[in-house]
Each structure stands twice: as structure tokens, then as C-alpha cells.
Short mmCIF file of C-alpha atoms in Angstrom, two decimals:
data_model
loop_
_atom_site.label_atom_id
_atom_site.label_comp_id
_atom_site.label_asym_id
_atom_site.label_seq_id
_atom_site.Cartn_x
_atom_site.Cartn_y
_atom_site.Cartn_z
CA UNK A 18 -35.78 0.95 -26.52
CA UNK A 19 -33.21 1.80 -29.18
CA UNK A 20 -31.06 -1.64 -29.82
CA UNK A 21 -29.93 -3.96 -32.34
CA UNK A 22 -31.10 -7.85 -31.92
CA UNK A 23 -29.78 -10.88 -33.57
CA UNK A 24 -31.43 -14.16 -33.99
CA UNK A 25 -30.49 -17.00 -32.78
CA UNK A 26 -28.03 -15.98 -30.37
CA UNK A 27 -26.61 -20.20 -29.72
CA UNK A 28 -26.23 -22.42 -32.98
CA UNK A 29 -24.79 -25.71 -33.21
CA UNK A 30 -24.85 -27.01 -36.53
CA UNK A 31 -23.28 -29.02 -39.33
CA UNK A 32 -20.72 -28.66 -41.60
CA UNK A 33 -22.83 -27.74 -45.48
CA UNK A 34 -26.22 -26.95 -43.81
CA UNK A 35 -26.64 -23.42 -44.61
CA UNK A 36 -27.60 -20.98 -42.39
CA UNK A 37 -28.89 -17.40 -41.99
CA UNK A 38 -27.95 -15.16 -38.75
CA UNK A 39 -30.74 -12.53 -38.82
CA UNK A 40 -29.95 -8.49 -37.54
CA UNK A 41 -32.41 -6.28 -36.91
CA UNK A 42 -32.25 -2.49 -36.04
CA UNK A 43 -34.63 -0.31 -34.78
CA UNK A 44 -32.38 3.69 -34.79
CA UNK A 45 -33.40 4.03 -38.23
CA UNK A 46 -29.35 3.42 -39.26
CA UNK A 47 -27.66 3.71 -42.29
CA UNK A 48 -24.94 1.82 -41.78
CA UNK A 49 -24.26 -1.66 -40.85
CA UNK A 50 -22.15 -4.00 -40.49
CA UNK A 51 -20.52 -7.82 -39.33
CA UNK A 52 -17.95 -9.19 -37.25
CA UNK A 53 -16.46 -11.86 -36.02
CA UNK A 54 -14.52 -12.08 -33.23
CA UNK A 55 -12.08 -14.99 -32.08
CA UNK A 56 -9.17 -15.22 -29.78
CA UNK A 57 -6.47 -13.49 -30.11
CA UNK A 58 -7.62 -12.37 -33.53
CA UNK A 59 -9.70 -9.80 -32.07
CA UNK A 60 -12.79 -8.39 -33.76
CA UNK A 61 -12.90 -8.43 -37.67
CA UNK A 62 -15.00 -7.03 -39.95
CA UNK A 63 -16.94 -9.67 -42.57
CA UNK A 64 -18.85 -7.44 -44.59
CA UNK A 65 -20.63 -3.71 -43.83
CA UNK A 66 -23.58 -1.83 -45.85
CA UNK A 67 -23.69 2.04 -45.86
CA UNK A 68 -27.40 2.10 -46.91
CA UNK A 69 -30.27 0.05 -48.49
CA UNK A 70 -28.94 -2.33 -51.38
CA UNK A 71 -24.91 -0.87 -50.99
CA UNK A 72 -23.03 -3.73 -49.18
CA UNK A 73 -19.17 -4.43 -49.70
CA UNK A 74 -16.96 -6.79 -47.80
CA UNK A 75 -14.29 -6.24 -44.48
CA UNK A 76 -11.62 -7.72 -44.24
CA UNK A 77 -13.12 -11.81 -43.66
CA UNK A 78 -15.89 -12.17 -46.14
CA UNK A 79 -14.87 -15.77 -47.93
CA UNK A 80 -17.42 -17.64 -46.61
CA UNK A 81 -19.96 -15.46 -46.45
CA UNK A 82 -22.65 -13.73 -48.02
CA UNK A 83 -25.57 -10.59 -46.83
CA UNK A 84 -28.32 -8.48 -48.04
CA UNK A 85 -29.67 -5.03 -47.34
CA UNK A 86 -33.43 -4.80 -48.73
CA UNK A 87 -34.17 -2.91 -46.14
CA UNK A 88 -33.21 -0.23 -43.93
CA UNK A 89 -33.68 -2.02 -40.24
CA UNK A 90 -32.05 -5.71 -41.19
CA UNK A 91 -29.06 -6.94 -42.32
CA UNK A 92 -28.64 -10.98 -42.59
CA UNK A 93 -25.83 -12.97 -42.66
CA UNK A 94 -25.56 -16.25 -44.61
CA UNK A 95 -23.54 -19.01 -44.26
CA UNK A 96 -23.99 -21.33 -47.32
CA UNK A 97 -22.07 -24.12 -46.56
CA UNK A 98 -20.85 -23.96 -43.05
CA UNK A 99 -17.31 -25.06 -41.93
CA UNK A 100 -15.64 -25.53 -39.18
CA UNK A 101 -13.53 -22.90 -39.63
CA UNK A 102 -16.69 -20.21 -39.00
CA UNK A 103 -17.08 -21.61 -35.66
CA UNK A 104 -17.04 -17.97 -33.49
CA UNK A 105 -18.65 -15.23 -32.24
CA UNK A 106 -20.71 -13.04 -34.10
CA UNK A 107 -21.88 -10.00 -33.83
CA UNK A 108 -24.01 -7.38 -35.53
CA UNK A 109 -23.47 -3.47 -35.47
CA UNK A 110 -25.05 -0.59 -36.52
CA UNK A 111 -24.84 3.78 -36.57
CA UNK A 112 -25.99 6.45 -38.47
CA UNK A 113 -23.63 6.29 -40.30
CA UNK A 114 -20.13 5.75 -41.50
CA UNK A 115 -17.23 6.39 -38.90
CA UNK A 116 -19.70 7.18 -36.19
CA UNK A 117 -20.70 5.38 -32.69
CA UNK A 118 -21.58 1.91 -33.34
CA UNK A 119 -23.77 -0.03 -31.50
CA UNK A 120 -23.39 -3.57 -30.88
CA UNK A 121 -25.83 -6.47 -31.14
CA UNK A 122 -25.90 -9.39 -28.24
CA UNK A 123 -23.80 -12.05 -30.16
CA UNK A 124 -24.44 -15.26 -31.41
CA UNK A 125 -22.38 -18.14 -30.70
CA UNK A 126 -21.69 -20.20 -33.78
CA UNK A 127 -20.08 -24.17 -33.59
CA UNK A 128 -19.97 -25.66 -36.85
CA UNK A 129 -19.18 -29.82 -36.60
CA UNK B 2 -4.82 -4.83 -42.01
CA UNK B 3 -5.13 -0.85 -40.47
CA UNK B 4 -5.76 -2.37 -37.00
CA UNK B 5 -4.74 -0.69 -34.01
CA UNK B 6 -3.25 -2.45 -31.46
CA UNK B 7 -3.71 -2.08 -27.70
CA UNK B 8 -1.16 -2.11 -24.75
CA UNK B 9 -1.03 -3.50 -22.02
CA UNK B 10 -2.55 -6.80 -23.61
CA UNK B 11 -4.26 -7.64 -19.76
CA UNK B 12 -3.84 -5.25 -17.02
CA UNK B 13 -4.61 -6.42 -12.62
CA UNK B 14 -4.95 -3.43 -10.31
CA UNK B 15 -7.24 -3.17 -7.06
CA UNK B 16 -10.40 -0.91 -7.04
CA UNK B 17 -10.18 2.28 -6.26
CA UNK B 18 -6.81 2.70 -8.63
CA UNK B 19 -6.42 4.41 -11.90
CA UNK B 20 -6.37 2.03 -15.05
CA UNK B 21 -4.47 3.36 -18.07
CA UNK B 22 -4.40 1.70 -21.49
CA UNK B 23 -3.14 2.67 -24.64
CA UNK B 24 -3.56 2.05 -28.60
CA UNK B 25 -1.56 2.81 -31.19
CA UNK B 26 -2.69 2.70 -35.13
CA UNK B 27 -0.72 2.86 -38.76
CA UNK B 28 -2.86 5.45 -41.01
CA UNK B 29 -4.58 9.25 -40.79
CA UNK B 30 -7.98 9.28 -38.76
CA UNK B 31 -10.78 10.49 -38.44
CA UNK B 32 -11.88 9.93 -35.15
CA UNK B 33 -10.78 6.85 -32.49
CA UNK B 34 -13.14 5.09 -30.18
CA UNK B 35 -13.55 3.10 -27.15
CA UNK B 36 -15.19 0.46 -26.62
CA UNK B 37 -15.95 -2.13 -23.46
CA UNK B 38 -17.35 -5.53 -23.89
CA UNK B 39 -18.07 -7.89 -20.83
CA UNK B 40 -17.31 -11.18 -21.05
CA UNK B 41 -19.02 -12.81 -24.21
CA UNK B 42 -21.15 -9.84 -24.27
CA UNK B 43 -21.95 -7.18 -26.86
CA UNK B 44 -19.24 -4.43 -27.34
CA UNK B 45 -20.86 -1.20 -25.50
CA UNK B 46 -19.22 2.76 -26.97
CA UNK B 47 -18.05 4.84 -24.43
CA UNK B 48 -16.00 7.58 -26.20
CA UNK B 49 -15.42 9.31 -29.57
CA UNK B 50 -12.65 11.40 -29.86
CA UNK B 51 -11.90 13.30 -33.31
CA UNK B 52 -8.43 13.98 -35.08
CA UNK B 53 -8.39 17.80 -34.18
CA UNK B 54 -9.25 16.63 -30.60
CA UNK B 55 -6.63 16.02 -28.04
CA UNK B 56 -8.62 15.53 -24.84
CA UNK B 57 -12.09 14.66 -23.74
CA UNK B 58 -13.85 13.56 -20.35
CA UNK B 59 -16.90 11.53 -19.58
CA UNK B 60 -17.29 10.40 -16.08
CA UNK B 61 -14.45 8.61 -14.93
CA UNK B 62 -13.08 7.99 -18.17
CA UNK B 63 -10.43 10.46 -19.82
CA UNK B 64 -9.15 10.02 -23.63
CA UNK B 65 -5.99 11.45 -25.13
CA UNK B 66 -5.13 11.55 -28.72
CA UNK B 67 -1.68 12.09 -30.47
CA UNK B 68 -1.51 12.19 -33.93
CA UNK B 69 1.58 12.85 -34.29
CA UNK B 70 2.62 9.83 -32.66
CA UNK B 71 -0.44 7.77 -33.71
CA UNK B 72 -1.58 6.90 -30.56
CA UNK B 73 -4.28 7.30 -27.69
CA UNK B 74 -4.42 6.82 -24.44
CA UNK B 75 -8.19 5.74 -21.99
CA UNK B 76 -7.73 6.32 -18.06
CA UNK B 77 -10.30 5.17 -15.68
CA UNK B 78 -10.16 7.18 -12.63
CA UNK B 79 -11.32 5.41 -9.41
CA UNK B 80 -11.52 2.06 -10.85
CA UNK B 81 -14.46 -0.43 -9.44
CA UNK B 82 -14.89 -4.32 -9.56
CA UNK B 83 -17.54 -3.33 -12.36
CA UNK B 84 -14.63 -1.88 -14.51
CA UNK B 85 -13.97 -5.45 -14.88
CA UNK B 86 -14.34 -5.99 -19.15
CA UNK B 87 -11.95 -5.93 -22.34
CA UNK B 88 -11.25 -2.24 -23.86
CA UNK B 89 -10.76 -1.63 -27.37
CA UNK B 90 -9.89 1.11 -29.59
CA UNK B 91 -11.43 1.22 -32.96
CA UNK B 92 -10.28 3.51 -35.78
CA UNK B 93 -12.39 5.76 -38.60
CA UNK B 94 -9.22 5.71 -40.73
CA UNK B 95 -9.48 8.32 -43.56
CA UNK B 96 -10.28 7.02 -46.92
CA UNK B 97 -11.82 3.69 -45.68
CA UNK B 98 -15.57 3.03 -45.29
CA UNK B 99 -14.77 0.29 -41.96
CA UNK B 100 -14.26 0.84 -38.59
CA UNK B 101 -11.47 -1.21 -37.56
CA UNK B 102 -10.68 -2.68 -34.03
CA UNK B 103 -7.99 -4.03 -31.91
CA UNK B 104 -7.54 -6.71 -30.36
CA UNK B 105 -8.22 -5.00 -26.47
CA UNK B 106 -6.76 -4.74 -23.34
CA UNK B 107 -8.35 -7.28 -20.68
CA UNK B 108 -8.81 -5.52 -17.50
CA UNK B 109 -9.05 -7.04 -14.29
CA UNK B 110 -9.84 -5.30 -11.19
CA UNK B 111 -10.25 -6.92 -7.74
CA UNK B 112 -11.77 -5.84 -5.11
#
């Protein structure tokens, strides 16, 4: 079954324990890509990869850091947790660029 | 910020009614989605529209898109209880690499 997975999809954690929200694709995408999504704010991107070792940030990256090593997973990395990155996140992917993305389950972020 | 921005921001109607919201965005495009997500849930695609399109069907759902007056419309024909979600538009805006979303319409519909 084609879909996207993220790991874990509930975290309660502390403020300064770093973190890593794993993505994982199985389409054979080029692009990916993360977002976070809080009310009233909407969805906004944090940072987005067009291939294997290309990433670049969206609009919300302080904070935040990823990787591409390879094609299928994308992590994101929290280094030092604050409150303020308490949200929902989620993980995309599509073929490429500016095409149908496909959305990941979520995972629900509370940082103390 | 290139986001579009959706209108009505929640919309009520009964099942069985048509459901029309609309999205307006600020630069050239090259294509517009839509998008549902269920409550807390993953954001699901339902339609891709591009610029030099102006209509397109799939199901019950009908797209318009004006670029001459930025905008787009999504109708749901025949609306059900499981229309129930949020809708958002996202834009491929020309000369950016991101897809970039609104903030959605929240649409109820009762049965």
C-alpha cells in the first residue's frame, strides 16, 4: 500500500531534550517536505527536499533541522525543544515539485 | 507569505445541499489544489487543477479557476454527513519550489 508513515505519532516531552520525528515513504518520491499546522495559522511549511541530499527551508524552519540520505525518509529534528514547537506535524511527499502531495498521519507534539 | 486564503472561514448546511467554497491567492500559478483533512487527521488530495485550466470534475466535486481574478472556487454537489472535514487550497506558485496552503474552510454538514 502506497503511503507515507511517521514515527511516533503522540510525544510529550521536555523543553532541551532533543528529538527526531522520523518520515518514511514508500512511492519512490522525489520530493518531500514538513509542516506544521496550528490554529488559525493554518498549515506551514518548515523545510522541503526536492531529491536525495537537496533540502532548503519553508517558511518556519528556526528551530529546526532535517536530512535526506536517502530517497524514502526524511527526519525532522528538534534539538532543543520549546514550548513554542508544541503542534501538529505532519510529513508529505510527491513525485515531485508542484504535484499531488500526499500526507503522512500526524504526530502530535507537547513540549513542557 | 504567498498563502491563499479561503472563504467562507466555516460553512453549516444540511446533507443533501451543495457546499461552495472559495480561495483566493497573490502570485502567478502553476496549478491549485484541494485538499480535505478530517479532524486531526492527515490532509487527503482531491483535485489538481492547472493555470490553462478553467474547469474540472471528479465525482461530486467541481473546481473553477480564474486567473484573472486569482481565485478558485470547490462545489460539492449532494453533500453527505461524511463531507464533514476542513478544505484547503494549496498553491504551485511560479518561481517557488513550496506548495503553499491556506488556512481552510471548516465544513459542517448535518444530517
Amino acid at each position: 500500500e502506497a503511503q507515507v508513515t511517521q514515527n511516533p505519532r503522540y510525544l510529550i516531552t521536555v523543553t532541551g531534550k532533543k528529538l527526531t520525528v522520523t518520515c518514511s515513504q514508500n512511492m519512490n518520491h522525489e520530493y518531500m517536505s514538513w509542516y506544521r499546522q496550528d490554529p488559525g495559522l493554518g498549515l506551514r511549511q518548515i523545510y522541503y527536499s526536492m531529491n536525495v541530499e537537496v533540502t532548503d527551508k519553508g517558511d518556519v524552519p528556526e528551530g529546526y533541522k532535517v536530512s535526506r540520505k536517502e530517497k524514502r525518509n526524511f527526519p525532522l529534528i528538534l534539538e532543543s525543544p520549546s514550548p513554542n514547537q508544541t503542534s501538529l506535524y505532519f510529513c508529505a511527499s510527491s513525485l515531485s515539485q508542484g504535484r499531488e502531495q500526499y500526507f503522512g498521519p500526524g504526530t502530535r507534539l507537547t513540549v513542557t | 507569505s504567498q498563502q491563499g486564503e479561503e472563504d467562507p472561514q466555516a460553512l453549516s448546511i444540511q446533507e443533501g445541499e451543495n457546499a461552495t467554497m472559495n480561495c483566493s491567492y497573490k502570485t502567478s500559478i502553476n496549478n491549485l489544489q484541494w485538499y480535505r483533512q478530517n479532524s486531526g487527521r492527515g490532509l487527503v488530495h482531491l483535485i489538481l487543477i492547472r493555470s490553462n485550466e478553467r474547469e474540472k470534475h471528479s465525482g461530486r466535486l467541481r473546481v473553477t479557476l480564474d486567473t484573472s481574478k486569482k481565485s478558485s472556487s470547490l462545489l460539492i454537489t449532494a453533500s453527505r454527513a461524511a463531507d464533514t472535514a476542513s478544505y484547503f487550497c494549496a498553491t504551485d506558485n511560479s518561481g517557488y519550489s513550496t506548495l503553499t496552503f491556506g488556512k481552510g474552510t471548516m465544513l459542517l454538514v448535518s444530517p
